[in-house]
């Protein structure tokens, strides 16, 4: 089992977090994992709720995008902040509205994590969506995670490096 940091990106999505976080915090996974919530809008109510949740769940933490950073791509900033807070080499990225496909989704995805893989994309849909995800991955640097029903598991260094050029043979695609 690989150790995984799960980054949840949200923006004024308190209700979605209330549904998603209990699922993440009670999921079946034998490896080490942590959950990092990155709030793009720095919502006060969400922050207070997350602080209470952190008291109950030691492997949960949260951060936010500062208001002074509004002139840059806020989603890329949220991913970078989540990656910097991550303790493990493998990072799972989830939008707050993610519908998890059961309790063992992370165990299924981590089986694809090996020396020959840098990114695992699990999505609902066919190969045309996968091809679009791959194209967007190279062109827009991870801005794909807002609109698509996908879960991405990747190496932490990929989120932190400036130019991501990953050969297609190092990207593994998996249906949810």
mmCIF file with all atom_site columns, C-alpha atoms in Angstrom:
data_model
loop_
_atom_site.group_PDB
_atom_site.id
_atom_site.type_symbol
_atom_site.label_atom_id
_atom_site.label_alt_id
_atom_site.label_comp_id
_atom_site.label_asym_id
_atom_site.label_entity_id
_atom_site.label_seq_id
_atom_site.pdbx_PDB_ins_code
_atom_site.Cartn_x
_atom_site.Cartn_y
_atom_site.Cartn_z
_atom_site.occupancy
_atom_site.B_iso_or_equiv
_atom_site.pdbx_formal_charge
_atom_site.auth_seq_id
_atom_site.auth_comp_id
_atom_site.auth_asym_id
_atom_site.auth_atom_id
_atom_site.pdbx_PDB_model_num
ATOM 1   C CA . UNK A 1 1   ? 0.000   0.000  0.000   1.00 0.00 ? 1   UNK A CA 1
ATOM 2   C CA . UNK A 1 2   ? 1.268   3.440  -0.887  1.00 0.00 ? 2   UNK A CA 1
ATOM 3   C CA . UNK A 1 3   ? 0.755   6.382  1.437   1.00 0.00 ? 3   UNK A CA 1
ATOM 4   C CA . UNK A 1 4   ? -1.588  9.006  -0.027  1.00 0.00 ? 4   UNK A CA 1
ATOM 5   C CA . UNK A 1 5   ? -2.423  12.634 0.693   1.00 0.00 ? 5   UNK A CA 1
ATOM 6   C CA . UNK A 1 6   ? -5.989  13.409 -0.417  1.00 0.00 ? 6   UNK A CA 1
ATOM 7   C CA . UNK A 1 7   ? -6.447  17.039 -1.456  1.00 0.00 ? 7   UNK A CA 1
ATOM 8   C CA . UNK A 1 8   ? -10.033 18.299 -1.551  1.00 0.00 ? 8   UNK A CA 1
ATOM 9   C CA . UNK A 1 9   ? -10.479 21.594 -3.385  1.00 0.00 ? 9   UNK A CA 1
ATOM 10  C CA . UNK A 1 10  ? -13.541 23.658 -2.427  1.00 0.00 ? 10  UNK A CA 1
ATOM 11  C CA . UNK A 1 11  ? -14.972 27.115 -2.923  1.00 0.00 ? 11  UNK A CA 1
ATOM 12  C CA . UNK A 1 12  ? -18.115 28.084 -1.044  1.00 0.00 ? 12  UNK A CA 1
ATOM 13  C CA . UNK A 1 13  ? -19.115 24.386 -0.939  1.00 0.00 ? 13  UNK A CA 1
ATOM 14  C CA . UNK A 1 14  ? -19.798 23.775 2.715   1.00 0.00 ? 14  UNK A CA 1
ATOM 15  C CA . UNK A 1 15  ? -22.726 21.425 2.031   1.00 0.00 ? 15  UNK A CA 1
ATOM 16  C CA . UNK A 1 16  ? -20.662 19.295 -0.362  1.00 0.00 ? 16  UNK A CA 1
ATOM 17  C CA . UNK A 1 17  ? -17.855 19.077 2.206   1.00 0.00 ? 17  UNK A CA 1
ATOM 18  C CA . UNK A 1 18  ? -20.323 17.984 4.885   1.00 0.00 ? 18  UNK A CA 1
ATOM 19  C CA . UNK A 1 19  ? -21.248 15.069 2.597   1.00 0.00 ? 19  UNK A CA 1
ATOM 20  C CA . UNK A 1 20  ? -17.754 14.209 1.292   1.00 0.00 ? 20  UNK A CA 1
ATOM 21  C CA . UNK A 1 21  ? -15.513 14.489 4.370   1.00 0.00 ? 21  UNK A CA 1
ATOM 22  C CA . UNK A 1 22  ? -17.249 11.842 6.514   1.00 0.00 ? 22  UNK A CA 1
ATOM 23  C CA . UNK A 1 23  ? -16.901 9.423  3.588   1.00 0.00 ? 23  UNK A CA 1
ATOM 24  C CA . UNK A 1 24  ? -13.197 10.212 3.225   1.00 0.00 ? 24  UNK A CA 1
ATOM 25  C CA . UNK A 1 25  ? -12.515 10.027 6.942   1.00 0.00 ? 25  UNK A CA 1
ATOM 26  C CA . UNK A 1 26  ? -14.259 6.660  7.350   1.00 0.00 ? 26  UNK A CA 1
ATOM 27  C CA . UNK A 1 27  ? -13.129 4.963  4.135   1.00 0.00 ? 27  UNK A CA 1
ATOM 28  C CA . UNK A 1 28  ? -11.502 1.545  4.048   1.00 0.00 ? 28  UNK A CA 1
ATOM 29  C CA . UNK A 1 29  ? -7.791  1.925  3.252   1.00 0.00 ? 29  UNK A CA 1
ATOM 30  C CA . UNK A 1 30  ? -4.956  -0.043 4.823   1.00 0.00 ? 30  UNK A CA 1
ATOM 31  C CA . UNK A 1 31  ? -2.197  2.411  3.911   1.00 0.00 ? 31  UNK A CA 1
ATOM 32  C CA . UNK A 1 32  ? -1.310  5.708  5.535   1.00 0.00 ? 32  UNK A CA 1
ATOM 33  C CA . UNK A 1 33  ? -3.403  8.622  4.340   1.00 0.00 ? 33  UNK A CA 1
ATOM 34  C CA . UNK A 1 34  ? -4.298  12.189 5.210   1.00 0.00 ? 34  UNK A CA 1
ATOM 35  C CA . UNK A 1 35  ? -7.006  14.560 4.023   1.00 0.00 ? 35  UNK A CA 1
ATOM 36  C CA . UNK A 1 36  ? -6.135  18.169 3.190   1.00 0.00 ? 36  UNK A CA 1
ATOM 37  C CA . UNK A 1 37  ? -8.961  20.598 2.410   1.00 0.00 ? 37  UNK A CA 1
ATOM 38  C CA . UNK A 1 38  ? -7.998  23.711 0.452   1.00 0.00 ? 38  UNK A CA 1
ATOM 39  C CA . UNK A 1 39  ? -10.652 26.447 0.521   1.00 0.00 ? 39  UNK A CA 1
ATOM 40  C CA . UNK A 1 40  ? -10.245 28.776 -2.449  1.00 0.00 ? 40  UNK A CA 1
ATOM 41  C CA . UNK A 1 41  ? -12.597 31.421 -1.042  1.00 0.00 ? 41  UNK A CA 1
ATOM 42  C CA . UNK A 1 42  ? -11.571 31.286 2.651   1.00 0.00 ? 42  UNK A CA 1
ATOM 43  C CA . UNK A 1 43  ? -15.172 30.907 3.833   1.00 0.00 ? 43  UNK A CA 1
ATOM 44  C CA . UNK A 1 44  ? -15.405 31.622 7.578   1.00 0.00 ? 44  UNK A CA 1
ATOM 45  C CA . UNK A 1 45  ? -18.162 29.063 8.305   1.00 0.00 ? 45  UNK A CA 1
ATOM 46  C CA . UNK A 1 46  ? -16.327 26.327 6.431   1.00 0.00 ? 46  UNK A CA 1
ATOM 47  C CA . UNK A 1 47  ? -13.086 27.161 8.234   1.00 0.00 ? 47  UNK A CA 1
ATOM 48  C CA . UNK A 1 48  ? -14.718 26.966 11.654  1.00 0.00 ? 48  UNK A CA 1
ATOM 49  C CA . UNK A 1 49  ? -16.400 23.663 10.798  1.00 0.00 ? 49  UNK A CA 1
ATOM 50  C CA . UNK A 1 50  ? -13.099 22.238 9.527   1.00 0.00 ? 50  UNK A CA 1
ATOM 51  C CA . UNK A 1 51  ? -11.338 23.281 12.746  1.00 0.00 ? 51  UNK A CA 1
ATOM 52  C CA . UNK A 1 52  ? -13.928 21.316 14.740  1.00 0.00 ? 52  UNK A CA 1
ATOM 53  C CA . UNK A 1 53  ? -13.504 18.308 12.424  1.00 0.00 ? 53  UNK A CA 1
ATOM 54  C CA . UNK A 1 54  ? -9.714  18.454 12.846  1.00 0.00 ? 54  UNK A CA 1
ATOM 55  C CA . UNK A 1 55  ? -10.133 17.993 16.601  1.00 0.00 ? 55  UNK A CA 1
ATOM 56  C CA . UNK A 1 56  ? -11.944 14.711 15.955  1.00 0.00 ? 56  UNK A CA 1
ATOM 57  C CA . UNK A 1 57  ? -9.770  13.486 13.062  1.00 0.00 ? 57  UNK A CA 1
ATOM 58  C CA . UNK A 1 58  ? -6.003  13.860 13.471  1.00 0.00 ? 58  UNK A CA 1
ATOM 59  C CA . UNK A 1 59  ? -5.283  13.036 9.812   1.00 0.00 ? 59  UNK A CA 1
ATOM 60  C CA . UNK A 1 60  ? -7.419  15.972 8.583   1.00 0.00 ? 60  UNK A CA 1
ATOM 61  C CA . UNK A 1 61  ? -6.039  19.465 8.015   1.00 0.00 ? 61  UNK A CA 1
ATOM 62  C CA . UNK A 1 62  ? -7.106  22.483 6.026   1.00 0.00 ? 62  UNK A CA 1
ATOM 63  C CA . UNK A 1 63  ? -5.689  25.603 4.451   1.00 0.00 ? 63  UNK A CA 1
ATOM 64  C CA . UNK A 1 64  ? -6.990  28.405 2.275   1.00 0.00 ? 64  UNK A CA 1
ATOM 65  C CA . UNK A 1 65  ? -5.996  30.683 -0.580  1.00 0.00 ? 65  UNK A CA 1
ATOM 66  C CA . UNK A 1 66  ? -5.262  34.184 0.700   1.00 0.00 ? 66  UNK A CA 1
ATOM 67  C CA . UNK A 1 67  ? -7.434  37.019 -0.619  1.00 0.00 ? 67  UNK A CA 1
ATOM 68  C CA . UNK A 1 68  ? -4.331  38.866 -1.825  1.00 0.00 ? 68  UNK A CA 1
ATOM 69  C CA . UNK A 1 69  ? -3.695  36.172 -4.450  1.00 0.00 ? 69  UNK A CA 1
ATOM 70  C CA . UNK A 1 70  ? -6.766  36.864 -6.589  1.00 0.00 ? 70  UNK A CA 1
ATOM 71  C CA . UNK A 1 71  ? -4.764  38.011 -9.640  1.00 0.00 ? 71  UNK A CA 1
ATOM 72  C CA . UNK A 1 72  ? -3.378  34.517 -10.310 1.00 0.00 ? 72  UNK A CA 1
ATOM 73  C CA . UNK A 1 73  ? -5.173  31.289 -11.248 1.00 0.00 ? 73  UNK A CA 1
ATOM 74  C CA . UNK A 1 74  ? -6.789  30.453 -7.924  1.00 0.00 ? 74  UNK A CA 1
ATOM 75  C CA . UNK A 1 75  ? -7.258  26.775 -8.786  1.00 0.00 ? 75  UNK A CA 1
ATOM 76  C CA . UNK A 1 76  ? -3.573  26.282 -9.561  1.00 0.00 ? 76  UNK A CA 1
ATOM 77  C CA . UNK A 1 77  ? -2.722  28.068 -6.323  1.00 0.00 ? 77  UNK A CA 1
ATOM 78  C CA . UNK A 1 78  ? -5.062  25.758 -4.396  1.00 0.00 ? 78  UNK A CA 1
ATOM 79  C CA . UNK A 1 79  ? -3.386  22.700 -5.930  1.00 0.00 ? 79  UNK A CA 1
ATOM 80  C CA . UNK A 1 80  ? 0.060   24.054 -5.097  1.00 0.00 ? 80  UNK A CA 1
ATOM 81  C CA . UNK A 1 81  ? -0.912  24.834 -1.495  1.00 0.00 ? 81  UNK A CA 1
ATOM 82  C CA . UNK A 1 82  ? -2.404  21.357 -1.118  1.00 0.00 ? 82  UNK A CA 1
ATOM 83  C CA . UNK A 1 83  ? 0.709   19.728 -2.580  1.00 0.00 ? 83  UNK A CA 1
ATOM 84  C CA . UNK A 1 84  ? 2.999   21.727 -0.290  1.00 0.00 ? 84  UNK A CA 1
ATOM 85  C CA . UNK A 1 85  ? 0.939   20.649 2.717   1.00 0.00 ? 85  UNK A CA 1
ATOM 86  C CA . UNK A 1 86  ? 0.989   16.994 1.608   1.00 0.00 ? 86  UNK A CA 1
ATOM 87  C CA . UNK A 1 87  ? 3.171   14.614 3.588   1.00 0.00 ? 87  UNK A CA 1
ATOM 88  C CA . UNK A 1 88  ? 3.190   11.738 1.086   1.00 0.00 ? 88  UNK A CA 1
ATOM 89  C CA . UNK A 1 89  ? 4.576   11.161 -2.408  1.00 0.00 ? 89  UNK A CA 1
ATOM 90  C CA . UNK A 1 90  ? 1.209   10.244 -3.946  1.00 0.00 ? 90  UNK A CA 1
ATOM 91  C CA . UNK A 1 91  ? -1.561  12.836 -3.961  1.00 0.00 ? 91  UNK A CA 1
ATOM 92  C CA . UNK A 1 92  ? -5.232  12.257 -4.770  1.00 0.00 ? 92  UNK A CA 1
ATOM 93  C CA . UNK A 1 93  ? -7.104  15.329 -6.005  1.00 0.00 ? 93  UNK A CA 1
ATOM 94  C CA . UNK A 1 94  ? -10.848 15.606 -5.500  1.00 0.00 ? 94  UNK A CA 1
ATOM 95  C CA . UNK A 1 95  ? -13.259 18.451 -6.084  1.00 0.00 ? 95  UNK A CA 1
ATOM 96  C CA . UNK A 1 96  ? -15.658 18.949 -3.167  1.00 0.00 ? 96  UNK A CA 1
ATOM 97  C CA . UNK A 1 97  ? -18.607 17.750 -5.258  1.00 0.00 ? 97  UNK A CA 1
ATOM 98  C CA . UNK A 1 98  ? -17.043 14.324 -5.892  1.00 0.00 ? 98  UNK A CA 1
ATOM 99  C CA . UNK A 1 99  ? -19.353 11.350 -5.580  1.00 0.00 ? 99  UNK A CA 1
ATOM 100 C CA . UNK A 1 100 ? -17.126 8.566  -4.252  1.00 0.00 ? 100 UNK A CA 1
ATOM 101 C CA . UNK A 1 101 ? -17.674 5.142  -5.830  1.00 0.00 ? 101 UNK A CA 1
ATOM 102 C CA . UNK A 1 102 ? -17.740 3.254  -2.516  1.00 0.00 ? 102 UNK A CA 1
ATOM 103 C CA . UNK A 1 103 ? -15.374 2.807  0.420   1.00 0.00 ? 103 UNK A CA 1
ATOM 104 C CA . UNK A 1 104 ? -12.553 1.053  -1.425  1.00 0.00 ? 104 UNK A CA 1
ATOM 105 C CA . UNK A 1 105 ? -11.918 3.489  -4.282  1.00 0.00 ? 105 UNK A CA 1
ATOM 106 C CA . UNK A 1 106 ? -8.477  4.518  -3.003  1.00 0.00 ? 106 UNK A CA 1
ATOM 107 C CA . UNK A 1 107 ? -7.362  0.905  -2.687  1.00 0.00 ? 107 UNK A CA 1
ATOM 108 C CA . UNK A 1 108 ? -8.343  0.317  -6.333  1.00 0.00 ? 108 UNK A CA 1
ATOM 109 C CA . UNK A 1 109 ? -6.491  3.391  -7.539  1.00 0.00 ? 109 UNK A CA 1
ATOM 110 C CA . UNK A 1 110 ? -3.323  2.806  -5.509  1.00 0.00 ? 110 UNK A CA 1
ATOM 111 C CA . UNK A 1 111 ? -2.814  -0.595 -7.126  1.00 0.00 ? 111 UNK A CA 1
ATOM 112 C CA . UNK A 1 112 ? -1.825  1.322  -10.271 1.00 0.00 ? 112 UNK A CA 1
ATOM 113 C CA . UNK A 1 113 ? 0.847   3.338  -8.427  1.00 0.00 ? 113 UNK A CA 1
ATOM 114 C CA . UNK A 1 114 ? 4.233   1.944  -9.352  1.00 0.00 ? 114 UNK A CA 1
ATOM 115 C CA . UNK A 1 115 ? 7.602   3.015  -10.750 1.00 0.00 ? 115 UNK A CA 1
ATOM 116 C CA . UNK A 1 116 ? 6.197   3.144  -14.315 1.00 0.00 ? 116 UNK A CA 1
ATOM 117 C CA . UNK A 1 117 ? 3.240   5.415  -13.465 1.00 0.00 ? 117 UNK A CA 1
ATOM 118 C CA . UNK A 1 118 ? 3.169   9.117  -12.621 1.00 0.00 ? 118 UNK A CA 1
ATOM 119 C CA . UNK A 1 119 ? -0.573  9.823  -12.903 1.00 0.00 ? 119 UNK A CA 1
ATOM 120 C CA . UNK A 1 120 ? -3.690  7.693  -12.440 1.00 0.00 ? 120 UNK A CA 1
ATOM 121 C CA . UNK A 1 121 ? -6.915  9.196  -13.808 1.00 0.00 ? 121 UNK A CA 1
ATOM 122 C CA . UNK A 1 122 ? -10.133 7.541  -12.712 1.00 0.00 ? 122 UNK A CA 1
ATOM 123 C CA . UNK A 1 123 ? -13.243 8.907  -14.319 1.00 0.00 ? 123 UNK A CA 1
ATOM 124 C CA . UNK A 1 124 ? -16.799 8.131  -15.266 1.00 0.00 ? 124 UNK A CA 1
ATOM 125 C CA . UNK A 1 125 ? -17.121 8.129  -19.034 1.00 0.00 ? 125 UNK A CA 1
ATOM 126 C CA . UNK A 1 126 ? -15.443 6.725  -22.101 1.00 0.00 ? 126 UNK A CA 1
ATOM 127 C CA . UNK A 1 127 ? -12.109 7.123  -23.805 1.00 0.00 ? 127 UNK A CA 1
ATOM 128 C CA . UNK A 1 128 ? -13.070 10.420 -25.437 1.00 0.00 ? 128 UNK A CA 1
ATOM 129 C CA . UNK A 1 129 ? -13.293 11.964 -21.971 1.00 0.00 ? 129 UNK A CA 1
ATOM 130 C CA . UNK A 1 130 ? -9.968  10.352 -21.037 1.00 0.00 ? 130 UNK A CA 1
ATOM 131 C CA . UNK A 1 131 ? -8.324  11.825 -24.126 1.00 0.00 ? 131 UNK A CA 1
ATOM 132 C CA . UNK A 1 132 ? -9.717  15.266 -23.256 1.00 0.00 ? 132 UNK A CA 1
ATOM 133 C CA . UNK A 1 133 ? -8.420  14.888 -19.694 1.00 0.00 ? 133 UNK A CA 1
ATOM 134 C CA . UNK A 1 134 ? -4.953  14.004 -20.967 1.00 0.00 ? 134 UNK A CA 1
ATOM 135 C CA . UNK A 1 135 ? -4.965  16.940 -23.386 1.00 0.00 ? 135 UNK A CA 1
ATOM 136 C CA . UNK A 1 136 ? -6.068  19.346 -20.656 1.00 0.00 ? 136 UNK A CA 1
ATOM 137 C CA . UNK A 1 137 ? -3.490  17.909 -18.293 1.00 0.00 ? 137 UNK A CA 1
ATOM 138 C CA . UNK A 1 138 ? -0.697  18.972 -20.627 1.00 0.00 ? 138 UNK A CA 1
ATOM 139 C CA . UNK A 1 139 ? -2.244  22.244 -21.775 1.00 0.00 ? 139 UNK A CA 1
ATOM 140 C CA . UNK A 1 140 ? -3.861  23.737 -18.690 1.00 0.00 ? 140 UNK A CA 1
ATOM 141 C CA . UNK A 1 141 ? -1.815  22.357 -15.826 1.00 0.00 ? 141 UNK A CA 1
ATOM 142 C CA . UNK A 1 142 ? -4.426  20.613 -13.751 1.00 0.00 ? 142 UNK A CA 1
ATOM 143 C CA . UNK A 1 143 ? -7.298  23.016 -14.326 1.00 0.00 ? 143 UNK A CA 1
ATOM 144 C CA . UNK A 1 144 ? -9.299  19.944 -15.373 1.00 0.00 ? 144 UNK A CA 1
ATOM 145 C CA . UNK A 1 145 ? -10.413 19.092 -11.878 1.00 0.00 ? 145 UNK A CA 1
ATOM 146 C CA . UNK A 1 146 ? -13.201 21.604 -11.596 1.00 0.00 ? 146 UNK A CA 1
ATOM 147 C CA . UNK A 1 147 ? -15.666 20.493 -14.265 1.00 0.00 ? 147 UNK A CA 1
ATOM 148 C CA . UNK A 1 148 ? -15.002 16.783 -14.702 1.00 0.00 ? 148 UNK A CA 1
ATOM 149 C CA . UNK A 1 149 ? -16.266 13.889 -12.573 1.00 0.00 ? 149 UNK A CA 1
ATOM 150 C CA . UNK A 1 150 ? -12.797 12.470 -12.009 1.00 0.00 ? 150 UNK A CA 1
ATOM 151 C CA . UNK A 1 151 ? -10.356 11.483 -9.322  1.00 0.00 ? 151 UNK A CA 1
ATOM 152 C CA . UNK A 1 152 ? -6.695  12.010 -10.075 1.00 0.00 ? 152 UNK A CA 1
ATOM 153 C CA . UNK A 1 153 ? -3.865  10.340 -8.230  1.00 0.00 ? 153 UNK A CA 1
ATOM 154 C CA . UNK A 1 154 ? -0.429  11.711 -9.070  1.00 0.00 ? 154 UNK A CA 1
ATOM 155 C CA . UNK A 1 155 ? 3.018   12.163 -7.678  1.00 0.00 ? 155 UNK A CA 1
ATOM 156 C CA . UNK A 1 156 ? 3.394   15.225 -5.478  1.00 0.00 ? 156 UNK A CA 1
ATOM 157 C CA . UNK A 1 157 ? 6.364   16.544 -7.450  1.00 0.00 ? 157 UNK A CA 1
ATOM 158 C CA . UNK A 1 158 ? 4.187   16.873 -10.557 1.00 0.00 ? 158 UNK A CA 1
ATOM 159 C CA . UNK A 1 159 ? 1.990   19.432 -8.824  1.00 0.00 ? 159 UNK A CA 1
ATOM 160 C CA . UNK A 1 160 ? 5.005   21.351 -7.577  1.00 0.00 ? 160 UNK A CA 1
ATOM 161 C CA . UNK A 1 161 ? 7.065   21.516 -10.761 1.00 0.00 ? 161 UNK A CA 1
ATOM 162 C CA . UNK A 1 162 ? 6.501   24.371 -13.186 1.00 0.00 ? 162 UNK A CA 1
ATOM 163 C CA . UNK A 1 163 ? 6.411   22.536 -16.508 1.00 0.00 ? 163 UNK A CA 1
ATOM 164 C CA . UNK A 1 164 ? 4.638   19.208 -16.655 1.00 0.00 ? 164 UNK A CA 1
ATOM 165 C CA . UNK A 1 165 ? 5.482   17.142 -19.669 1.00 0.00 ? 165 UNK A CA 1
ATOM 166 C CA . UNK A 1 166 ? 4.549   13.605 -18.825 1.00 0.00 ? 166 UNK A CA 1
ATOM 167 C CA . UNK A 1 167 ? 4.719   10.890 -21.471 1.00 0.00 ? 167 UNK A CA 1
ATOM 168 C CA . UNK A 1 168 ? 1.341   9.323  -22.169 1.00 0.00 ? 168 UNK A CA 1
ATOM 169 C CA . UNK A 1 169 ? 2.708   5.883  -21.264 1.00 0.00 ? 169 UNK A CA 1
ATOM 170 C CA . UNK A 1 170 ? 3.202   7.115  -17.664 1.00 0.00 ? 170 UNK A CA 1
ATOM 171 C CA . UNK A 1 171 ? -0.491  8.051  -17.331 1.00 0.00 ? 171 UNK A CA 1
ATOM 172 C CA . UNK A 1 172 ? -2.794  5.204  -16.317 1.00 0.00 ? 172 UNK A CA 1
ATOM 173 C CA . UNK A 1 173 ? -6.520  5.496  -16.981 1.00 0.00 ? 173 UNK A CA 1
ATOM 174 C CA . UNK A 1 174 ? -9.055  3.629  -14.907 1.00 0.00 ? 174 UNK A CA 1
ATOM 175 C CA . UNK A 1 175 ? -12.877 3.653  -14.919 1.00 0.00 ? 175 UNK A CA 1
ATOM 176 C CA . UNK A 1 176 ? -14.627 4.578  -11.678 1.00 0.00 ? 176 UNK A CA 1
#
